[in-house]
Coordinates of N, CA and C in Angstrom, one line a residue:
M296 N -26.5 -28.0 27.9 CA -26.2 -26.9 28.6 C -26.1 -25.9 27.3
G297 N -26.6 -24.2 27.6 CA -26.7 -23.3 26.2 C -25.4 -22.9 26.3
M298 N -25.0 -22.0 25.2 CA -23.7 -21.7 24.5 C -23.2 -20.8 25.7
A299 N -24.3 -20.3 26.1 CA -23.4 -18.8 27.4 C -22.9 -19.9 28.4
K300 N -23.3 -20.6 28.9 CA -23.0 -21.5 30.2 C -21.9 -22.1 29.1
L301 N -21.5 -22.7 28.5 CA -20.7 -23.5 27.8 C -19.5 -22.7 27.6
A302 N -19.7 -21.6 27.0 CA -18.4 -20.7 27.0 C -17.6 -20.7 28.6
K303 N -18.3 -20.2 29.1 CA -17.8 -20.2 30.4 C -17.3 -21.5 31.6
D304 N -17.9 -22.4 30.7 CA -17.3 -23.9 31.4 C -15.8 -23.9 31.9
K305 N -15.8 -24.1 32.9 CA -14.3 -24.0 33.8 C -13.1 -24.8 32.7
H306 N -13.8 -26.3 32.4 CA -13.1 -27.2 31.3 C -13.1 -26.7 30.0
I307 N -14.0 -26.1 29.7 CA -13.4 -25.4 28.3 C -12.7 -24.2 28.3
T308 N -12.9 -23.4 29.4 CA -12.1 -22.1 29.3 C -10.6 -22.7 29.3
R309 N -10.2 -23.8 30.3 CA -8.3 -24.2 30.4 C -8.5 -25.0 29.2
F310 N -9.3 -25.9 28.6 CA -8.7 -26.5 27.2 C -8.1 -25.1 26.2
M311 N -9.3 -24.0 26.0 CA -9.1 -23.2 25.0 C -7.7 -22.4 25.9
K312 N -7.3 -21.9 27.1 CA -6.5 -21.6 27.0 C -4.8 -22.4 27.1
G313 N -5.2 -23.6 27.5 CA -4.0 -24.4 26.6 C -3.9 -24.6 25.1
I314 N -4.5 -24.4 24.5 CA -4.5 -24.3 22.8 C -3.6 -23.0 22.6
F315 N -4.6 -22.2 23.1 CA -3.4 -20.7 23.1 C -2.0 -20.7 23.3
N316 N -2.0 -21.4 24.3 CA -0.6 -21.1 24.8 C 0.5 -22.2 24.2
L317 N -0.2 -23.0 23.5 CA 0.4 -24.5 23.2 C 0.7 -23.5 21.2
R318 N -0.2 -22.6 20.4 CA 0.3 -21.8 19.4 C -0.9 -20.5 19.8
P319 N 0.1 -19.7 20.2 CA -1.0 -18.5 20.3 C -0.7 -17.7 19.2
S320 N -2.2 -16.9 19.0 CA -2.1 -16.2 17.7 C -1.2 -14.7 18.0
L321 N -0.2 -14.5 17.7 CA 0.8 -13.6 17.6 C 1.0 -12.8 16.4
P322 N 1.8 -12.0 16.1 CA 1.9 -11.4 14.6 C 3.2 -11.7 14.5
R323 N 3.7 -12.1 13.5 CA 4.9 -12.2 12.8 C 5.7 -11.6 13.4
Y324 N 5.6 -10.2 13.0 CA 6.6 -9.5 13.9 C 6.1 -8.2 14.4
T325 N 6.6 -7.5 15.1 CA 6.0 -6.7 15.9 C 6.7 -5.0 15.5
F326 N 7.8 -4.9 15.1 CA 8.2 -4.1 14.3 C 8.7 -4.5 13.2
T327 N 9.3 -3.2 12.3 CA 9.8 -3.1 11.1 C 10.8 -2.7 10.8
W328 N 11.5 -2.8 9.5 CA 12.8 -2.0 9.4 C 12.6 -0.3 8.7
N329 N 13.9 0.0 9.2 CA 14.0 1.4 8.8 C 14.2 1.5 7.7
V330 N 12.8 2.2 7.1 CA 13.3 3.4 5.9 C 14.5 3.3 5.3
G331 N 15.2 4.1 6.3 CA 16.2 5.5 5.6 C 17.6 4.5 6.1
T332 N 17.0 3.4 6.0 CA 18.4 2.1 6.1 C 18.3 1.9 4.4
V333 N 17.1 1.6 3.8 CA 16.9 1.3 2.6 C 17.3 2.4 1.8
L334 N 16.7 3.6 2.2 CA 16.9 4.4 0.9 C 18.5 5.5 1.1
K335 N 19.6 5.3 2.3 CA 20.6 5.3 2.5 C 21.5 4.7 1.4
Y336 N 21.1 2.6 1.1 CA 21.5 1.9 0.2 C 21.1 2.5 -1.0
L337 N 19.7 2.8 -1.5 CA 19.5 3.4 -2.4 C 19.9 4.6 -3.4
S338 N 20.5 5.6 -2.5 CA 21.3 6.8 -2.6 C 22.3 6.5 -3.3
Q339 N 23.2 5.0 -2.8 CA 24.6 5.0 -3.4 C 24.3 4.2 -5.0
L340 N 23.0 4.0 -5.4 CA 22.9 3.7 -6.6 C 23.0 4.9 -7.4
Y341 N 24.1 5.5 -7.8 CA 23.5 6.9 -8.5 C 24.7 7.2 -9.1
P342 N 25.0 7.7 -9.9 CA 23.7 8.1 -11.0 C 23.1 7.1 -11.6
N343 N 21.9 6.9 -12.0 CA 20.9 6.2 -12.2 C 21.4 6.1 -14.0
E344 N 22.2 6.6 -14.6 CA 22.3 6.1 -15.9 C 23.5 5.4 -15.8
N345 N 23.9 5.8 -14.9 CA 25.4 4.6 -14.8 C 25.2 2.8 -14.2
L346 N 23.9 3.0 -13.8 CA 23.7 1.7 -13.4 C 23.4 0.2 -14.7
S347 N 23.2 -0.7 -14.0 CA 23.2 -1.9 -15.2 C 21.7 -1.9 -15.1
L348 N 20.9 -2.3 -16.1 CA 19.1 -2.1 -15.9 C 18.7 -3.0 -15.1
K349 N 19.6 -4.0 -14.7 CA 18.7 -4.6 -13.2 C 19.4 -4.2 -12.0
M350 N 19.9 -3.3 -12.1 CA 20.3 -2.3 -10.9 C 19.3 -1.2 -10.9
L351 N 19.1 -1.0 -12.0 CA 18.3 0.4 -12.2 C 16.6 0.0 -11.9
T352 N 16.6 -1.6 -12.5 CA 15.0 -1.6 -12.3 C 14.8 -2.3 -10.7
L353 N 16.0 -2.8 -10.0 CA 15.4 -3.0 -8.6 C 15.1 -1.5 -7.7
K354 N 16.0 -0.7 -7.8 CA 16.2 0.7 -7.4 C 14.6 1.0 -7.7
C355 N 14.0 1.3 -8.8 CA 12.7 1.9 -9.5 C 11.8 1.3 -8.6
I356 N 11.9 0.0 -8.6 CA 10.3 -1.0 -7.8 C 11.4 -0.8 -6.3
A357 N 12.0 -0.4 -6.5 CA 11.9 -0.4 -4.4 C 11.4 1.1 -4.1
L358 N 11.8 2.4 -4.9 CA 11.5 3.6 -4.6 C 9.5 3.8 -4.7
F359 N 9.4 3.2 -5.8 CA 7.7 2.9 -5.8 C 7.1 2.2 -5.0
A360 N 7.5 1.1 -4.6 CA 6.8 0.7 -3.5 C 7.1 1.7 -2.4
L361 N 7.8 1.8 -2.0 CA 8.1 3.1 -0.4 C 7.1 4.3 -0.5
S362 N 7.0 4.8 -2.0 CA 6.3 6.2 -2.0 C 5.0 5.8 -2.6
S363 N 4.8 4.7 -2.7 CA 3.3 4.4 -3.3 C 2.2 3.4 -2.5
A364 N 3.0 2.8 -1.3 CA 2.6 1.7 -0.1 C 1.8 0.5 -1.3
Q365 N 1.9 0.3 -1.8 CA 1.1 -0.6 -3.1 C 1.7 -2.4 -2.7
R366 N 0.7 -2.6 -3.3 CA 1.0 -4.1 -2.9 C 1.4 -4.3 -4.3
S367 N 1.9 -5.7 -4.4 CA 2.8 -6.5 -5.7 C 1.7 -6.5 -6.6
Q368 N 0.4 -6.6 -6.5 CA -0.5 -6.6 -7.4 C -0.8 -5.8 -8.3
T369 N -0.8 -4.4 -7.4 CA -0.9 -3.0 -8.1 C 0.7 -3.0 -9.0
L370 N 1.4 -3.0 -8.2 CA 2.8 -2.7 -8.9 C 3.1 -3.5 -10.4
V371 N 2.4 -5.2 -10.4 CA 2.7 -5.3 -11.5 C 1.6 -5.1 -12.7
N372 N 1.2 -4.8 -12.4 CA 0.0 -3.9 -13.7 C -0.3 -2.9 -13.7
L373 N 0.9 -2.1 -13.1 CA 1.0 -0.5 -14.0 C 1.3 -0.7 -15.0
D374 N 0.6 0.5 -16.1 CA 0.6 0.1 -17.3 C 1.0 1.6 -18.0
L375 N 2.1 1.6 -19.0 CA 2.4 2.6 -19.4 C 1.5 3.6 -20.2
R376 N 0.3 2.7 -20.9 CA -0.8 3.3 -21.6 C -1.7 4.0 -20.7
F377 N -1.7 4.1 -19.4 CA -2.6 4.5 -18.6 C -1.9 5.4 -17.4
V378 N -1.2 6.3 -18.0 CA -0.4 7.0 -17.1 C 0.2 8.3 -17.4
S379 N 0.3 9.8 -16.8 CA -0.2 10.8 -17.2 C 1.2 11.2 -16.1
V380 N 2.3 11.7 -17.1 CA 3.4 12.2 -16.5 C 3.4 14.1 -16.5
T381 N 3.7 14.4 -15.4 CA 4.3 15.6 -15.2 C 5.9 16.1 -14.7
D382 N 5.8 17.3 -14.9 CA 7.2 17.6 -14.2 C 7.5 17.4 -13.0
N383 N 6.2 17.0 -11.8 CA 6.5 16.8 -10.7 C 6.0 15.4 -10.2
S384 N 5.1 14.8 -10.9 CA 5.3 13.4 -10.7 C 4.4 12.5 -11.7
L385 N 3.9 11.2 -11.4 CA 3.6 10.4 -12.6 C 2.1 9.6 -11.9
I386 N 1.1 9.9 -13.0 CA -0.1 9.2 -12.1 C -0.7 8.2 -13.0
F387 N -0.6 7.4 -12.3 CA -1.3 5.8 -13.1 C -2.9 5.6 -12.9
K388 N -3.1 4.8 -13.9 CA -4.6 4.8 -13.6 C -4.4 3.0 -13.6
I389 N -5.1 2.5 -12.7 CA -5.2 1.1 -12.7 C -6.3 0.1 -13.2
P390 N -6.5 0.1 -14.9 CA -7.6 -0.8 -15.5 C -8.2 -2.3 -15.3
V391 N -7.0 -3.0 -14.3 CA -7.7 -4.5 -14.2 C -8.3 -4.6 -12.8
L392 N -8.6 -5.5 -12.6 CA -9.3 -5.9 -11.3 C -8.1 -5.8 -10.2
L393 N -8.4 -5.9 -9.3 CA -7.5 -5.9 -7.9 C -8.1 -6.6 -6.8
K394 N -7.4 -6.9 -6.1 CA -7.8 -7.6 -4.8 C -8.9 -6.7 -3.9
T395 N -8.6 -5.3 -4.4 CA -9.4 -4.5 -3.5 C -10.5 -3.8 -4.4
T396 N -10.6 -4.1 -5.5 CA -11.8 -3.5 -6.9 C -13.0 -4.2 -5.8
K397 N -13.8 -3.3 -5.8 CA -15.1 -3.0 -5.1 C -16.2 -2.7 -6.4
P398 N -17.7 -3.6 -6.8 CA -18.6 -3.1 -7.6 C -18.8 -1.8 -7.8
N399 N -19.2 -1.5 -8.9 CA -19.3 0.2 -9.0 C -18.4 1.2 -8.6
K400 N -16.6 0.9 -8.1 CA -16.3 1.8 -7.6 C -14.8 1.4 -8.8
S401 N -14.7 2.3 -8.9 CA -13.2 2.2 -9.8 C -12.0 2.2 -9.0
N402 N -10.5 1.7 -9.6 CA -9.7 1.9 -9.0 C -8.9 3.2 -8.6
V403 N -8.3 3.4 -7.2 CA -7.5 4.2 -7.1 C -6.9 4.7 -7.8
D404 N -6.2 5.9 -8.1 CA -5.0 6.4 -8.6 C -4.0 6.2 -8.1
V405 N -2.9 5.7 -8.5 CA -1.8 5.2 -8.3 C -0.2 7.0 -8.3
I406 N -0.5 7.6 -7.5 CA 0.6 8.9 -7.6 C 1.6 8.9 -7.0
I407 N 2.5 9.0 -7.7 CA 4.0 9.1 -7.4 C 4.8 10.5 -7.5
H408 N 5.0 11.0 -6.3 CA 5.7 12.6 -6.5 C 7.0 12.8 -6.8
K409 N 7.1 13.9 -7.1 CA 9.2 14.2 -6.9 C 9.5 14.2 -5.8
Y410 N 10.7 14.0 -5.8 CA 11.3 14.1 -4.5 C 12.8 14.8 -4.5
Q411 N 12.9 16.0 -3.5 CA 14.2 17.3 -3.5 C 15.2 17.0 -4.1
K412 N 15.6 15.4 -3.0 CA 17.5 14.6 -3.4 C 16.7 13.7 -4.4
Q413 N 17.8 14.8 -5.4 CA 17.9 13.9 -6.8 C 17.7 12.2 -6.8
E414 N 18.9 11.5 -6.0 CA 19.5 10.0 -5.8 C 18.6 9.3 -5.7
N415 N 17.7 9.9 -4.9 CA 16.3 9.2 -4.6 C 14.9 9.3 -4.4
C416 N 15.3 10.5 -5.9 CA 13.5 11.0 -6.7 C 13.3 9.3 -7.5
P417 N 11.9 9.5 -7.1 CA 11.3 8.0 -7.7 C 10.7 8.4 -8.9
V418 N 10.3 9.8 -9.0 CA 10.1 10.7 -10.6 C 11.0 10.3 -11.3
R419 N 12.2 10.9 -11.2 CA 13.3 11.0 -12.0 C 13.8 9.3 -12.3
C420 N 13.8 8.6 -11.4 CA 14.5 7.3 -11.6 C 13.6 6.4 -12.7
I421 N 12.2 6.6 -12.4 CA 11.1 5.9 -13.0 C 11.2 6.5 -14.5
K422 N 11.2 8.0 -14.8 CA 11.7 8.2 -16.0 C 12.7 7.6 -17.3
H423 N 13.9 8.1 -16.1 CA 15.0 6.8 -16.8 C 14.5 5.9 -17.2
Y424 N 14.1 5.2 -16.2 CA 14.0 3.7 -16.4 C 12.7 3.6 -17.8
I425 N 12.4 4.2 -18.1 CA 11.1 4.2 -19.4 C 11.8 4.4 -20.4
L426 N 12.8 5.5 -20.5 CA 13.5 6.0 -21.5 C 14.5 4.8 -21.8
R427 N 15.0 4.0 -21.1 CA 16.4 2.8 -21.2 C 15.3 1.9 -21.4
T428 N 14.6 1.7 -21.4 CA 13.8 0.3 -21.3 C 12.9 0.6 -23.0
K429 N 12.9 1.8 -23.7 CA 11.7 2.4 -24.7 C 12.0 1.1 -25.6
D430 N 13.1 1.2 -26.4 CA 13.7 0.4 -27.6 C 13.6 -1.1 -27.5
V431 N 13.5 -1.5 -26.1 CA 13.7 -3.5 -25.7 C 12.5 -3.9 -25.5
R432 N 11.6 -3.2 -24.4 CA 10.4 -3.9 -23.9 C 9.6 -4.3 -24.7
K433 N 8.9 -5.4 -24.6 CA 8.0 -6.4 -25.2 C 7.2 -6.4 -24.4
S434 N 6.4 -5.5 -23.6 CA 5.2 -5.1 -22.8 C 5.0 -3.8 -22.5
K435 N 3.9 -3.2 -22.1 CA 3.4 -2.4 -21.9 C 3.2 -1.9 -20.7
N436 N 3.8 -3.0 -19.7 CA 3.3 -3.0 -18.5 C 5.0 -2.1 -17.8
L437 N 4.8 -1.5 -16.7 CA 5.7 -0.5 -16.2 C 7.0 -1.2 -16.0
F438 N 7.1 -2.1 -15.2 CA 8.1 -3.0 -14.8 C 8.1 -4.8 -15.5
I439 N 9.3 -4.6 -16.3 CA 9.8 -6.0 -17.5 C 10.8 -6.6 -17.0
S440 N 11.2 -7.7 -17.1 CA 12.3 -8.4 -16.7 C 13.4 -7.8 -17.4
F441 N 14.6 -7.8 -16.3 CA 15.9 -6.9 -17.4 C 15.9 -8.4 -18.3
K442 N 16.2 -9.5 -18.3 CA 16.2 -10.3 -19.1 C 16.0 -10.6 -20.5
T443 N 14.0 -10.9 -20.4 CA 13.5 -11.0 -21.5 C 12.9 -9.8 -21.6
F444 N 13.1 -8.9 -20.9 CA 11.9 -7.7 -21.5 C 10.5 -7.8 -21.5
K445 N 9.9 -8.9 -20.9 CA 8.5 -9.4 -21.1 C 8.1 -9.0 -20.1
H446 N 6.6 -8.7 -19.5 CA 6.2 -8.5 -18.0 C 6.3 -9.5 -17.1
V447 N 6.3 -9.1 -15.7 CA 7.0 -10.6 -14.7 C 5.7 -10.1 -14.1
T448 N 5.6 -11.4 -13.0 CA 4.5 -11.5 -12.3 C 5.1 -11.0 -10.5
T449 N 3.7 -11.1 -10.0 CA 4.0 -10.8 -8.6 C 5.0 -11.1 -8.0
S450 N 5.2 -12.7 -7.8 CA 6.2 -13.5 -7.4 C 7.5 -12.5 -7.8
T451 N 7.8 -12.0 -8.9 CA 9.1 -11.6 -9.6 C 9.3 -10.3 -8.7
I452 N 7.9 -9.6 -8.6 CA 8.1 -8.5 -7.9 C 8.3 -8.5 -6.7
A453 N 8.0 -9.6 -5.9 CA 8.3 -9.8 -4.2 C 9.4 -10.4 -4.3
R454 N 10.2 -10.9 -5.0 CA 11.8 -11.1 -4.7 C 12.4 -9.9 -5.1
W455 N 11.9 -9.1 -5.8 CA 13.1 -8.1 -6.3 C 13.1 -7.4 -5.3
L456 N 12.2 -7.3 -4.3 CA 12.3 -6.1 -3.2 C 12.8 -7.0 -2.4
K457 N 12.8 -7.9 -2.3 CA 13.3 -8.9 -1.3 C 15.0 -8.9 -1.6
I458 N 15.7 -8.5 -2.8 CA 17.0 -8.8 -3.1 C 17.0 -7.3 -2.6
V459 N 16.4 -6.0 -2.7 CA 16.6 -5.0 -1.9 C 16.9 -4.5 -0.6
L460 N 16.1 -5.5 -0.3 CA 16.4 -5.2 1.6 C 17.5 -6.3 2.0
G461 N 17.8 -7.7 1.5 CA 19.2 -8.3 1.7 C 19.9 -7.0 1.4
N462 N 20.4 -6.4 -0.1 CA 21.4 -5.7 -0.4 C 21.4 -4.7 0.8
A463 N 20.4 -3.8 1.3 CA 20.5 -2.9 2.0 C 20.8 -3.7 3.5
G464 N 21.2 -4.6 3.6 CA 21.5 -4.9 5.0 C 20.1 -5.6 6.3
I465 N 18.9 -5.5 5.5 CA 18.2 -5.7 6.3 C 17.7 -7.5 6.3
D466 N 17.3 -7.7 7.8 CA 17.4 -9.2 7.8 C 16.0 -10.1 7.0
I467 N 16.3 -10.4 5.9 CA 15.4 -11.1 5.0 C 14.6 -12.2 5.9
N468 N 15.2 -12.8 6.2 CA 14.6 -13.7 7.3 C 13.4 -13.6 8.4
K469 N 13.8 -12.1 8.7 CA 12.9 -11.5 9.8 C 11.8 -11.5 9.4
F470 N 11.9 -10.5 8.5 CA 10.8 -9.3 7.1 C 9.9 -9.5 6.1
K471 N 11.3 -10.4 5.2 CA 10.4 -10.9 4.2 C 10.4 -9.7 3.4
S472 N 9.5 -9.4 2.4 CA 8.8 -8.2 2.0 C 7.8 -7.7 2.7
S473 N 8.2 -6.5 3.3 CA 7.5 -5.7 4.3 C 7.7 -4.4 3.9
F474 N 7.2 -3.6 2.4 CA 7.2 -2.4 2.1 C 6.4 -1.7 2.6
R475 N 4.9 -2.4 2.4 CA 3.8 -1.8 2.9 C 4.1 -1.3 4.1
S476 N 3.9 -2.1 5.1 CA 4.5 -2.0 6.5 C 5.4 -0.8 6.9
A477 N 6.5 -0.8 6.4 CA 7.8 -0.3 6.7 C 7.3 1.2 6.1
S478 N 6.9 1.5 4.9 CA 6.4 2.8 4.3 C 5.1 3.6 5.1
T479 N 4.3 2.6 5.2 CA 3.1 3.4 6.1 C 3.3 3.5 7.3
S480 N 4.7 2.4 7.8 CA 4.2 2.7 9.9 C 5.4 4.4 9.6
A481 N 6.2 4.4 8.6 CA 7.5 5.5 8.9 C 6.4 6.9 8.9
T482 N 5.5 6.7 7.6 CA 4.4 7.9 7.4 C 3.7 8.3 8.5
K483 N 3.3 7.1 9.4 CA 2.6 7.3 10.8 C 3.4 8.1 11.5
Q484 N 4.6 7.6 11.7 CA 5.2 8.4 12.6 C 6.0 9.4 12.6
A485 N 6.0 10.1 11.3 CA 6.2 11.5 11.0 C 5.3 12.1 11.2
G486 N 4.1 12.3 11.2 CA 3.0 12.7 11.6 C 2.0 12.8 10.5
I487 N 2.1 12.0 9.0 CA 1.1 12.1 8.5 C -0.7 11.8 8.8
S488 N -1.2 12.5 8.4 CA -2.5 11.7 9.0 C -2.9 10.5 8.4
L489 N -4.1 9.5 9.7 CA -4.5 8.4 9.3 C -5.0 8.5 8.0
N490 N -5.9 9.3 7.6 CA -6.9 9.3 6.3 C -5.9 9.4 5.2
D491 N -5.1 10.3 5.1 CA -3.8 10.3 4.1 C -3.4 9.0 3.9
I492 N -2.7 8.2 4.5 CA -2.2 6.8 4.9 C -2.7 6.1 4.1
L493 N -4.8 5.6 4.5 CA -5.1 4.9 4.0 C -5.9 5.2 2.5
K494 N -5.9 6.3 2.1 CA -5.8 6.8 1.1 C -4.7 6.4 -0.2
T495 N -3.8 6.7 0.2 CA -2.5 5.9 -0.6 C -2.2 4.8 -0.6
A496 N -2.9 3.8 0.2 CA -2.5 2.6 0.7 C -3.6 1.8 0.1
N497 N -4.5 2.8 -0.3 CA -6.0 2.1 -0.9 C -6.6 1.1 0.3
W498 N -6.7 1.8 1.4 CA -7.2 0.8 2.3 C -8.5 1.6 3.0
R499 N -9.7 0.8 2.9 CA -11.0 1.3 3.9 C -11.3 1.4 5.0
S500 N -10.1 1.0 5.5 CA -10.8 0.6 7.2 C -9.4 0.6 8.0
A501 N -9.1 1.6 8.7 CA -8.5 1.8 9.9 C -7.8 0.6 10.5
Y502 N -8.8 0.0 10.5 CA -8.4 -1.6 11.3 C -7.2 -2.5 10.6
T503 N -7.7 -2.2 9.0 CA -6.6 -3.1 8.5 C -5.2 -2.4 8.5
F504 N -5.0 -1.1 8.5 CA -3.9 -1.0 8.9 C -3.0 -1.0 10.3
Q505 N -4.1 -0.6 11.4 CA -3.6 -0.4 13.1 C -3.0 -2.0 13.0
K506 N -4.1 -2.9 12.8 CA -3.5 -4.5 12.9 C -2.6 -5.2 12.3
F507 N -2.5 -4.9 10.7 CA -1.7 -5.9 10.2 C -0.3 -5.0 9.7
Y508 N -0.7 -3.7 9.6 CA 0.9 -2.9 8.8 C 1.6 -2.0 10.0
F509 N 0.6 -1.7 11.1 CA 1.6 -0.4 11.7 C 2.3 -0.8 12.8
K510 N 3.6 -0.8 12.3 CA 4.6 -1.3 13.4 C 5.6 -0.5 13.9
D511 N 6.2 -0.7 15.4 CA 7.4 0.3 15.4 C 8.4 0.0 14.7
I512 N 8.9 1.1 14.3 CA 10.3 1.2 13.4 C 11.5 0.3 14.2
E513 N 12.2 -0.3 13.6 CA 13.1 -0.9 14.3 C 14.4 0.1 14.0
T514 N 15.2 0.7 15.3 CA 16.1 1.5 15.4 C 17.2 0.8 16.7
P515 N 18.6 1.3 15.8 CA 19.9 0.9 16.9 C 19.6 1.2 17.9
L516 N 19.5 1.3 19.4 CA 19.2 1.8 20.6 C 20.5 1.1 21.5
P517 N 20.8 2.3 22.4 CA 21.8 1.7 23.4 C 21.2 0.6 24.2
S518 N 21.9 -0.4 24.8 CA 21.6 -1.6 25.2 C 21.3 -0.9 26.9
Y519 N 20.6 -1.7 27.5 CA 20.2 -1.2 28.9 C 21.8 -0.9 29.7
T520 N 22.7 -1.9 29.7 CA 23.7 -1.6 30.2 C 24.9 -0.3 29.6
E521 N 24.8 -0.3 29.0 CA 25.1 0.8 28.1 C 24.8 2.3 28.8
T522 N 23.4 2.0 28.6 CA 22.6 3.4 29.7 C 23.0 3.6 31.2
V523 N 23.1 2.3 31.7 CA 23.5 2.5 33.3 C 24.5 3.2 33.1
F524 N 25.8 2.4 32.7 CA 26.9 2.6 32.7 C 27.5 4.2 31.9
N525 N 26.9 4.6 31.1 CA 26.9 6.1 30.6 C 26.2 7.2 31.8
S526 N 24.8 6.5 32.3 CA 24.4 7.6 33.3 C 25.7 8.7 34.2
Y527 N 26.6 8.0 34.6 CA 27.5 9.1 35.1 C 28.1 10.2 34.6
L528 N 28.3 10.0 33.7 CA 29.2 10.7 32.3 C 28.3 12.3 32.1

């Protein structure tokens, strides 16, 4: 029996359908948390000067992750020796090989822009973080342990982001640490062009974003019952 006929065989088709029903290939979640919920929590962590180093670190890593849409591997390799600081931005060059690094092509710069609301401005927060850790840090990496002041691992970065989600009231059992998905989905729904999103997140294919990262935003909506019962008002 040829491959074409085999694929159409009713017994094979029925068998494969049974496998799908037992273990359907479905995404872990079809929507993501609302960025506004986390930003509202982070805005309460202000002024930055009054925060403990731990809380300042958590705030900075969350703001950086949201505004850059970078994976933990990139965040852990941000290096103070390769940053350009201006009044309105921070520009990091990534000097190491990343998951997305290709032969004969350098890594894309990670750029963080100033935000008008001071309490959630990533540039202002990170500048203060650099100043606060200047005399204690034992690593040139941007983000360091608030206990040992040494460089941290990707798992530590992921754990910090998860802590921020939990503190903000996000269900961490449902969403884990999905900052890239939440950040890029929010910008897509706000009208940012797909090309700008792909460039910022360092994705070469729109397929990657659409299939694995773009989700509907979880928002509190009235129930069906409330909508029906209030319709006569």
